[in-house]
CSV table of C-alpha atoms in Angstrom, one decimal:
chain,number,residue,atom,x,y,z
X,1,MET,CA,34.7,83.2,1.6
X,2,GLN,CA,31.7,83.1,3.9
X,3,LEU,CA,31.6,85.2,7.3
X,4,PHE,CA,29.1,84.3,9.3
X,5,TYR,CA,28.0,87.4,12.4
X,6,THR,CA,25.3,86.3,15.9
X,7,SER,CA,24.6,88.1,18.8
X,8,LEU,CA,23.2,87.5,21.8
X,9,PHE,CA,19.6,87.4,21.0
X,10,SER,CA,20.1,85.8,17.1
X,11,SER,CA,21.1,82.6,15.2
X,12,PHE,CA,24.2,82.9,12.8
X,13,VAL,CA,23.2,84.9,9.6
X,14,LYS,CA,25.8,84.8,6.5
X,15,GLN,CA,26.4,88.4,5.8
X,16,ASP,CA,27.0,87.2,1.7
X,17,ALA,CA,24.5,84.8,0.6
X,18,GLN,CA,20.3,86.0,0.6
X,19,ALA,CA,18.3,84.2,2.5
X,20,ILE,CA,16.2,82.2,0.2
X,21,ALA,CA,13.1,81.4,2.9
X,22,VAL,CA,12.8,82.4,6.4
X,23,ILE,CA,11.6,80.4,9.7
X,24,THR,CA,7.5,81.2,10.8
X,25,ALA,CA,7.1,79.7,13.6
X,26,SER,CA,9.0,77.2,16.1
X,27,SER,CA,8.4,75.1,18.8
X,28,ARG,CA,10.6,73.5,20.8
X,29,THR,CA,14.3,72.4,19.6
X,30,VAL,CA,14.6,73.2,15.9
X,31,ARG,CA,18.3,72.8,14.6
X,32,ARG,CA,19.8,74.9,11.6
X,33,LYS,CA,23.0,73.1,10.3
X,34,PHE,CA,25.2,75.5,7.0
X,35,ASP,CA,26.0,73.0,4.1
X,36,ASN,CA,30.1,73.8,4.7
X,37,ARG,CA,29.8,73.6,8.3
X,38,THR,CA,29.7,70.8,10.9
X,39,ILE,CA,27.8,73.0,14.1
X,40,TRP,CA,24.5,72.6,14.9
X,41,GLU,CA,23.0,76.2,16.0
X,42,ARG,CA,19.2,76.4,17.6
X,43,VAL,CA,17.3,78.8,15.2
X,44,LYS,CA,13.5,80.4,15.9
X,45,LYS,CA,10.9,82.7,14.1
X,46,GLY,CA,13.2,84.8,12.4
X,47,ALA,CA,15.9,82.5,11.7
X,48,PRO,CA,16.9,82.7,7.8
X,49,ILE,CA,17.2,79.7,6.5
X,50,TYR,CA,20.5,79.5,3.0
X,51,ALA,CA,20.8,77.3,0.3
X,52,GLY,CA,21.4,74.5,1.6
X,53,ASP,CA,21.4,74.8,4.8
X,54,THR,CA,19.9,71.5,7.0
X,55,ILE,CA,16.7,72.2,9.1
X,56,ARG,CA,16.7,69.1,12.0
X,57,THR,CA,13.5,68.9,14.7
X,58,ALA,CA,13.7,67.0,18.1
X,59,ALA,CA,11.4,65.0,19.4
X,60,ARG,CA,7.5,66.7,19.7
X,61,ALA,CA,8.6,70.2,17.8
X,62,GLN,CA,8.3,71.2,14.8
X,63,THR,CA,9.3,74.4,12.3
X,64,THR,CA,7.0,75.7,9.7
X,65,LEU,CA,9.1,77.5,6.8
X,66,ALA,CA,8.1,80.7,4.7
X,67,PHE,CA,10.1,80.5,0.7
X,68,GLU,CA,9.7,84.3,-1.5
X,69,ASN,CA,8.4,82.5,-4.5
X,70,GLY,CA,4.7,82.0,-1.5
X,71,MET,CA,4.7,78.2,-0.6
X,72,GLN,CA,5.4,76.5,3.1
X,73,SER,CA,6.2,73.8,3.9
X,74,PHE,CA,5.8,72.4,6.9
X,75,LEU,CA,8.4,69.7,9.8
X,76,PRO,CA,7.2,68.1,12.4
X,77,GLY,CA,8.8,66.0,15.1
X,78,ASN,CA,12.1,63.7,14.3
X,79,THR,CA,12.3,64.8,10.7
X,80,MET,CA,15.8,66.3,9.2
X,81,ALA,CA,15.6,68.5,4.8
X,82,GLN,CA,18.5,69.7,3.2
X,83,VAL,CA,17.4,72.8,1.6
X,84,LEU,CA,18.9,73.2,-1.6
X,85,VAL,CA,19.1,75.3,-5.0
X,86,ASP,CA,19.8,73.6,-8.8
X,87,GLU,CA,21.4,76.0,-11.1
X,88,THR,CA,18.1,77.1,-12.8
X,89,GLY,CA,17.7,78.7,-9.3
X,90,ALA,CA,14.2,75.6,-8.4
X,91,PHE,CA,14.1,75.3,-4.6
X,92,SER,CA,13.4,72.1,-3.7
X,93,ILE,CA,13.9,70.1,-0.3
X,94,SER,CA,15.7,66.3,0.8
X,95,VAL,CA,13.7,64.6,3.4
X,96,GLN,CA,16.9,62.7,5.4
X,97,THR,CA,14.3,62.0,8.1
X,98,GLY,CA,10.5,62.3,9.3
X,99,MET,CA,8.3,64.1,6.6
X,100,VAL,CA,7.6,67.1,5.5
X,101,TYR,CA,4.8,68.2,4.2
X,102,PHE,CA,3.4,71.6,1.3
X,103,SER,CA,1.3,74.1,1.2
X,104,ASP,CA,0.1,73.1,-1.6
X,105,ASN,CA,-1.0,69.0,0.2
X,106,THR,CA,1.8,67.8,-1.2
X,107,VAL,CA,3.8,65.0,1.2
X,108,VAL,CA,7.9,63.8,0.6
X,109,THR,CA,8.7,61.0,2.3
X,110,GLU,CA,11.8,60.3,3.9
X,111,GLY,CA,15.0,59.4,0.6
X,112,LYS,CA,12.7,61.8,-1.3
X,113,THR,CA,12.9,65.3,-2.7
X,114,ALA,CA,10.6,67.3,-3.5
X,115,TYR,CA,10.7,71.3,-5.8
X,116,VAL,CA,9.5,74.1,-3.6
X,117,GLU,CA,7.6,76.1,-6.1
X,118,THR,CA,4.1,78.4,-6.8
X,119,ALA,CA,1.8,76.6,-8.7
X,120,THR,CA,2.5,78.6,-11.9
X,121,GLU,CA,6.2,77.4,-11.6
X,122,ALA,CA,5.3,74.0,-11.2
X,123,LYS,CA,3.3,74.5,-14.5
X,124,LYS,CA,6.6,76.6,-15.9
X,125,ARG,CA,8.1,72.5,-15.6
X,126,LEU,CA,5.9,70.5,-16.7
X,127,SER,CA,7.1,68.8,-19.5
X,128,LEU,CA,5.6,66.2,-21.8
X,129,GLU,CA,7.7,64.3,-24.5
X,130,PRO,CA,7.1,61.9,-26.4
X,131,GLN,CA,9.2,58.8,-26.3
X,132,PHE,CA,7.7,55.6,-28.5
X,133,PRO,CA,7.1,55.8,-31.1
X,134,PRO,CA,9.3,58.1,-32.2
X,135,ASP,CA,9.3,60.5,-35.2
X,136,GLY,CA,8.7,59.0,-38.6
X,137,TYR,CA,8.3,55.9,-37.0
X,138,GLN,CA,6.9,52.8,-39.6
X,139,VAL,CA,4.6,50.6,-37.6
X,140,TRP,CA,4.1,47.1,-40.0
X,141,LYS,CA,0.6,45.1,-40.0
X,142,ALA,CA,3.3,41.5,-40.1
X,143,VAL,CA,5.2,42.7,-37.4
X,144,VAL,CA,2.3,43.6,-34.7
X,145,ASN,CA,-1.0,43.8,-34.3
X,146,THR,CA,-0.9,46.9,-31.1
X,147,VAL,CA,1.6,50.1,-30.5
X,148,PRO,CA,2.9,50.4,-27.4
X,149,PHE,CA,2.5,54.6,-27.1
X,150,THR,CA,5.1,56.1,-24.2
X,151,LEU,CA,5.8,59.3,-22.3
X,152,ALA,CA,8.3,61.7,-21.1
X,153,GLY,CA,8.2,63.6,-18.2
X,154,GLU,CA,9.0,66.2,-15.1
X,155,ASN,CA,5.8,66.7,-12.9
X,156,LEU,CA,3.5,64.9,-14.8
X,157,PRO,CA,0.0,65.7,-14.3
X,158,ARG,CA,-2.8,62.8,-13.2
X,159,GLU,CA,-5.0,62.7,-16.0
X,160,LEU,CA,-3.0,62.6,-19.4
X,161,LEU,CA,-4.9,62.2,-22.8
X,162,VAL,CA,-3.2,60.4,-25.7
X,163,SER,CA,-4.6,61.7,-29.1
X,164,ILE,CA,-3.9,60.4,-32.8
X,165,ALA,CA,-5.0,62.8,-35.8
X,166,ARG,CA,-4.9,62.3,-39.6
X,167,ASP,CA,-3.4,65.5,-39.3
X,168,ARG,CA,-0.4,67.3,-38.0
X,169,ALA,CA,-3.1,69.9,-36.6
X,170,GLY,CA,-5.7,67.2,-34.3
X,171,GLY,CA,-8.2,68.5,-37.0
X,172,ASP,CA,-9.3,65.1,-38.1
X,173,ILE,CA,-8.8,62.7,-34.7
X,174,VAL,CA,-9.6,58.4,-35.0
X,175,TYR,CA,-8.3,57.9,-31.4
X,176,GLN,CA,-8.2,59.0,-28.2
X,177,ALA,CA,-8.4,58.3,-24.2
X,178,PRO,CA,-6.7,58.6,-20.7
X,179,PHE,CA,-3.1,57.4,-21.4
X,180,LEU,CA,-2.0,55.3,-18.6
X,181,ASP,CA,1.7,54.4,-18.3
X,182,THR,CA,2.0,52.6,-21.3
X,183,SER,CA,-1.3,53.1,-23.7
X,184,HIS,CA,-1.6,50.1,-26.4
X,185,ILE,CA,-3.5,51.7,-29.5
X,186,PRO,CA,-6.0,49.5,-31.3
X,187,PHE,CA,-4.9,48.3,-34.6
X,188,LEU,CA,-5.2,51.2,-37.6
X,189,ALA,CA,-5.2,51.7,-41.2
X,190,ASP,CA,-2.7,51.7,-43.6
X,191,GLY,CA,-1.3,55.8,-43.8
X,192,THR,CA,0.5,58.2,-42.0
X,193,TYR,CA,-0.6,59.7,-37.9
X,194,TRP,CA,0.2,61.9,-36.1
X,195,TRP,CA,-0.1,61.4,-31.9
X,196,SER,CA,0.2,63.9,-28.8
X,197,VAL,CA,-0.7,64.1,-25.1
X,198,LYS,CA,-2.3,66.4,-23.2
X,199,ASN,CA,-3.0,67.5,-20.1
X,200,PRO,CA,-7.7,67.5,-20.2
X,201,LEU,CA,-7.6,70.4,-17.6
X,202,ASP,CA,-5.6,72.6,-19.3
X,203,GLU,CA,-5.3,73.1,-23.1
X,204,ALA,CA,-2.3,74.0,-22.7
X,205,GLN,CA,-0.1,71.4,-21.4
X,206,GLN,CA,0.5,69.1,-24.5
X,207,SER,CA,3.9,67.4,-26.0
X,208,GLU,CA,5.0,68.4,-29.3
X,209,VAL,CA,2.9,66.4,-32.3
X,210,GLN,CA,5.1,62.6,-33.2
X,211,SER,CA,4.1,61.0,-37.1
X,212,PHE,CA,4.2,57.1,-37.4
X,213,THR,CA,3.0,55.6,-40.9
X,214,VAL,CA,1.4,52.3,-40.7
X,215,VAL,CA,2.1,49.8,-44.4
X,216,SER,CA,1.1,46.5,-44.7
X,217,ALA,CA,2.7,43.1,-45.1
X,218,PHE,CA,4.6,43.8,-48.3
X,219,SER,CA,5.0,41.6,-51.3
X,220,ALA,CA,8.0,38.2,-50.5
X,221,PRO,CA,11.0,38.4,-52.3
X,222,GLU,CA,11.1,37.2,-56.2
X,223,MET,CA,13.5,35.0,-56.9
X,224,VAL,CA,14.8,35.4,-59.7
X,225,SER,CA,17.9,33.7,-60.4
X,226,PRO,CA,18.2,30.8,-59.7
X,227,ARG,CA,14.7,29.8,-60.2
X,228,LEU,CA,12.5,27.1,-58.9
X,229,HIS,CA,14.1,23.8,-60.9
X,230,GLU,CA,15.9,25.3,-63.0
X,231,ALA,CA,19.9,23.5,-63.6
X,232,VAL,CA,23.2,25.5,-63.1
X,233,THR,CA,26.8,25.0,-64.1
X,234,LEU,CA,29.1,26.0,-62.6
X,235,LEU,CA,32.6,26.5,-64.0
X,236,PRO,CA,36.0,25.9,-61.3
X,237,ASP,CA,36.3,28.2,-59.4
X,238,GLU,CA,33.0,30.2,-60.2
X,239,ALA,CA,30.5,31.9,-57.7
X,240,LEU,CA,27.0,31.3,-58.0
X,241,THR,CA,24.7,34.3,-57.5
X,242,PHE,CA,21.2,34.0,-55.3
X,243,THR,CA,19.6,37.8,-56.2
X,244,TRP,CA,16.4,38.2,-56.5
X,245,LYS,CA,13.5,41.9,-56.5
X,246,ALA,CA,14.1,43.6,-53.5
X,247,VAL,CA,11.3,45.3,-51.6
X,248,PRO,CA,10.9,49.1,-50.4
X,249,SER,CA,11.2,49.1,-47.9
X,250,ALA,CA,12.4,46.7,-46.7
X,251,ALA,CA,15.7,47.1,-43.8
X,252,TYR,CA,17.3,44.0,-44.6
X,253,TYR,CA,17.2,40.3,-45.9
X,254,ARG,CA,18.2,36.7,-44.5
X,255,PHE,CA,19.8,34.5,-47.6
X,256,ARG,CA,19.7,30.8,-47.0
X,257,LEU,CA,21.0,27.8,-48.9
X,258,PHE,CA,20.0,24.0,-48.4
X,259,LYS,CA,22.1,20.7,-49.7
X,260,LYS,CA,18.6,18.1,-50.1
X,261,ASP,CA,19.8,14.9,-49.1
X,262,ARG,CA,18.7,11.8,-51.6
X,263,GLU,CA,18.6,9.4,-49.4
X,264,ASP,CA,15.9,11.7,-47.4
X,265,ALA,CA,14.0,13.9,-49.5
X,266,ASP,CA,12.1,15.4,-46.5
X,267,ASN,CA,15.8,16.2,-44.8
X,268,ALA,CA,18.0,18.6,-46.2
X,269,LEU,CA,21.1,20.0,-44.9
X,270,LEU,CA,21.5,23.2,-44.2
X,271,LEU,CA,24.6,25.1,-46.0
X,272,GLU,CA,24.8,29.0,-45.2
X,273,ASP,CA,22.7,31.0,-43.8
X,274,GLU,CA,22.7,34.6,-43.6
X,275,SER,CA,21.1,37.2,-42.0
X,276,PHE,CA,21.1,41.3,-42.6
X,277,LEU,CA,21.6,41.4,-46.1
X,278,THR,CA,21.0,45.4,-47.8
X,279,ARG,CA,20.9,43.8,-51.0
X,280,PRO,CA,19.1,41.9,-52.7
X,281,TYR,CA,21.6,39.1,-53.5
X,282,TYR,CA,24.4,36.9,-52.7
X,283,THR,CA,26.9,35.0,-53.9
X,284,TYR,CA,28.0,31.7,-52.4
X,285,ALA,CA,31.4,30.4,-53.4
X,286,SER,CA,30.6,27.4,-55.7
X,287,GLU,CA,34.0,24.7,-54.8
X,288,GLN,CA,31.6,23.6,-51.5
X,289,LEU,CA,29.0,23.1,-54.7
X,290,GLU,CA,28.6,19.3,-55.5
X,291,SER,CA,26.4,18.5,-58.4
X,292,GLY,CA,22.7,17.6,-57.1
X,293,SER,CA,19.2,19.3,-56.2
X,294,TYR,CA,19.9,22.2,-53.2
X,295,LEU,CA,16.9,24.6,-51.7
X,296,TRP,CA,17.4,28.4,-50.9
X,297,GLU,CA,15.1,31.2,-49.6
X,298,VAL,CA,15.9,34.3,-47.9
X,299,SER,CA,13.1,36.4,-46.0
X,300,ALA,CA,12.5,40.1,-45.6
X,301,PHE,CA,12.4,42.4,-42.6
X,302,SER,CA,11.1,45.4,-41.4
X,303,GLU,CA,13.8,46.0,-38.8
X,304,LYS,CA,16.3,43.9,-36.7
X,305,ASP,CA,14.2,40.3,-35.2
X,306,ALA,CA,11.1,41.7,-37.5
X,307,LEU,CA,10.3,39.4,-40.1
X,308,SER,CA,7.9,40.7,-42.7
X,309,SER,CA,7.8,37.8,-46.0
X,310,ARG,CA,9.4,35.1,-46.8
X,311,ARG,CA,10.0,33.0,-50.3
X,312,GLY,CA,11.6,30.0,-51.5
X,313,GLY,CA,12.9,29.2,-53.9
X,314,GLU,CA,11.7,25.3,-53.5
X,315,THR,CA,7.4,24.6,-52.2
X,316,ALA,CA,7.6,22.0,-50.4
X,317,PHE,CA,4.4,20.2,-52.1
X,318,ILE,CA,2.3,22.4,-53.8
X,319,ASN,CA,-0.2,21.2,-56.3
X,320,CYS,CA,0.8,17.6,-55.5
X,321,ASP,CA,-3.1,16.1,-57.3
X,322,LYS,CA,-2.5,12.7,-55.6
X,323,LEU,CA,-0.7,13.0,-52.4
X,324,PHE,CA,-2.4,10.9,-50.5
X,325,CYS,CA,0.6,10.7,-47.0
X,326,VAL,CA,3.2,12.3,-46.2
X,327,ILE,CA,6.1,11.2,-44.2
X,328,LEU,CA,7.5,13.5,-41.8
X,329,PRO,CA,11.0,13.4,-39.6
X,330,ALA,CA,10.8,14.3,-35.4
X,331,THR,CA,13.4,16.9,-37.1
X,332,VAL,CA,10.4,19.3,-38.6
X,333,ARG,CA,9.6,22.1,-36.4
X,334,LYS,CA,7.8,24.2,-38.4
X,335,ILE,CA,4.7,23.9,-41.7
X,336,GLU,CA,4.7,26.9,-43.1
X,337,ALA,CA,0.9,28.6,-44.1
X,338,ARG,CA,-0.1,26.8,-47.6
X,339,ALA,CA,2.6,24.0,-47.6
X,340,PHE,CA,0.2,21.9,-48.9
X,341,ASP,CA,-1.8,24.0,-51.4
X,342,GLY,CA,-3.4,22.0,-53.8
X,343,CYS,CA,-3.1,18.9,-52.7
X,344,ALA,CA,-6.6,17.2,-53.0
X,345,GLN,CA,-6.2,13.6,-52.0
X,346,PHE,CA,-4.2,14.9,-48.8
X,347,ALA,CA,-5.7,13.8,-45.6
X,348,GLU,CA,-2.3,11.9,-43.5
X,349,ILE,CA,0.1,12.3,-41.5
X,350,LYS,CA,3.0,10.0,-40.4
X,351,TYR,CA,5.3,11.2,-37.8
X,352,ALA,CA,8.3,9.4,-36.3
X,353,GLY,CA,8.4,11.9,-32.9
X,354,SER,CA,6.1,11.2,-30.6
X,355,LYS,CA,2.4,13.5,-29.7
X,356,GLU,CA,3.8,16.2,-27.8
X,357,ALA,CA,6.7,17.1,-29.7
X,358,TRP,CA,4.3,17.0,-32.4
X,359,GLU,CA,2.1,19.5,-30.1
X,360,LYS,CA,4.9,21.7,-30.0
X,361,ILE,CA,5.4,22.0,-33.9
X,362,ILE,CA,3.5,25.3,-35.3
X,363,VAL,CA,1.6,24.6,-38.1
X,364,GLN,CA,0.5,27.4,-40.0
X,365,ASP,CA,-1.6,24.3,-43.0
X,366,VAL,CA,-5.0,24.1,-42.1
X,367,GLN,CA,-4.5,20.5,-44.3
X,368,VAL,CA,-2.4,19.7,-41.6
X,369,GLN,CA,-4.7,20.4,-38.2
X,370,GLY,CA,-7.1,18.1,-40.3
X,371,ALA,CA,-5.2,15.9,-41.4
X,372,ALA,CA,-4.8,12.4,-39.5
X,373,ILE,CA,-2.2,11.5,-37.7
X,374,GLU,CA,0.2,8.8,-36.7
X,375,TYR,CA,3.0,9.1,-33.8
X,376,GLU,CA,6.7,7.6,-33.8
X,377,TYR,CA,6.1,5.8,-38.0
X,378,GLN,CA,9.1,4.4,-38.4
X,379,GLN,CA,9.7,3.4,-42.0
X,380,GLN,CA,10.3,0.0,-43.1
């Protein structure tokens, strides 16, 4: 229980509490309310201020608080603010109405809270914490062309500098630039790098050093079984296992199986689409397979939703040296690069869809981009 006492010539005082500030100047009506009381009392120069106290100034009043750490704050008219102390013993002021000015030229506006610290204390509280990329992160060239760097911390200075070096000590710097809210670092060569952020005006204020590795796109999965154009004989109740060579550093694979349409060789029915496979094989129940021709492909991923490479069990038209024209259905969504490698005569496409639909197709093959296209083709 806290005891209060007063006299005819002084403000209320807490008998068993330590004051953290004192009013050094006051004019007109300035009132104070203890954190656990509802009564407002008028205070004057020399009145002690305790943790949790709320100070209120009238329309044309003003007051100045001097904290025990040397910092001063000025409250103009029509201002109400509460003085607080956190678990670490640091002082702060929460402004409810109006604004509060500090002796270090800081201004705190309505609805905000600011620490009341000396320059030495503020430096101790400064925190620079690398946020992304985290320590040990791998950057895949096949996925991104730049690396976003983000930082967390407290009391961050306005000017920061991000450095990327080839060694942890920071001796071989390959990139250095002002740090913004999110800095995008240009494309880097393969290798391991260390990055940190520091205050260029104070070398002692520097974040921890974090590492990341830049690697080229790894090779596509190599099919093991069944191979291209391989005939497979299955016994009743026997499963068919598709296998491929493991890709170093791949996080997972995606397997897809298609059934070719005998009447329309350009179309294939998707039978299976399985993602997040961590082992280089997939088993498919044979009772679902009929005699015929099938296509399968497997994709390697470095992380969730980050495609690194793909290898298909059958390629579209490679080395068809007599191919001149190809008919494409309106269902085509993407034409991969090198789809027509070795097709020296290829020059024309008959497309069942409209020109507008064609322009939405992702075309990566340069030969397709140079071919003559007939739109809305109707096969006889």
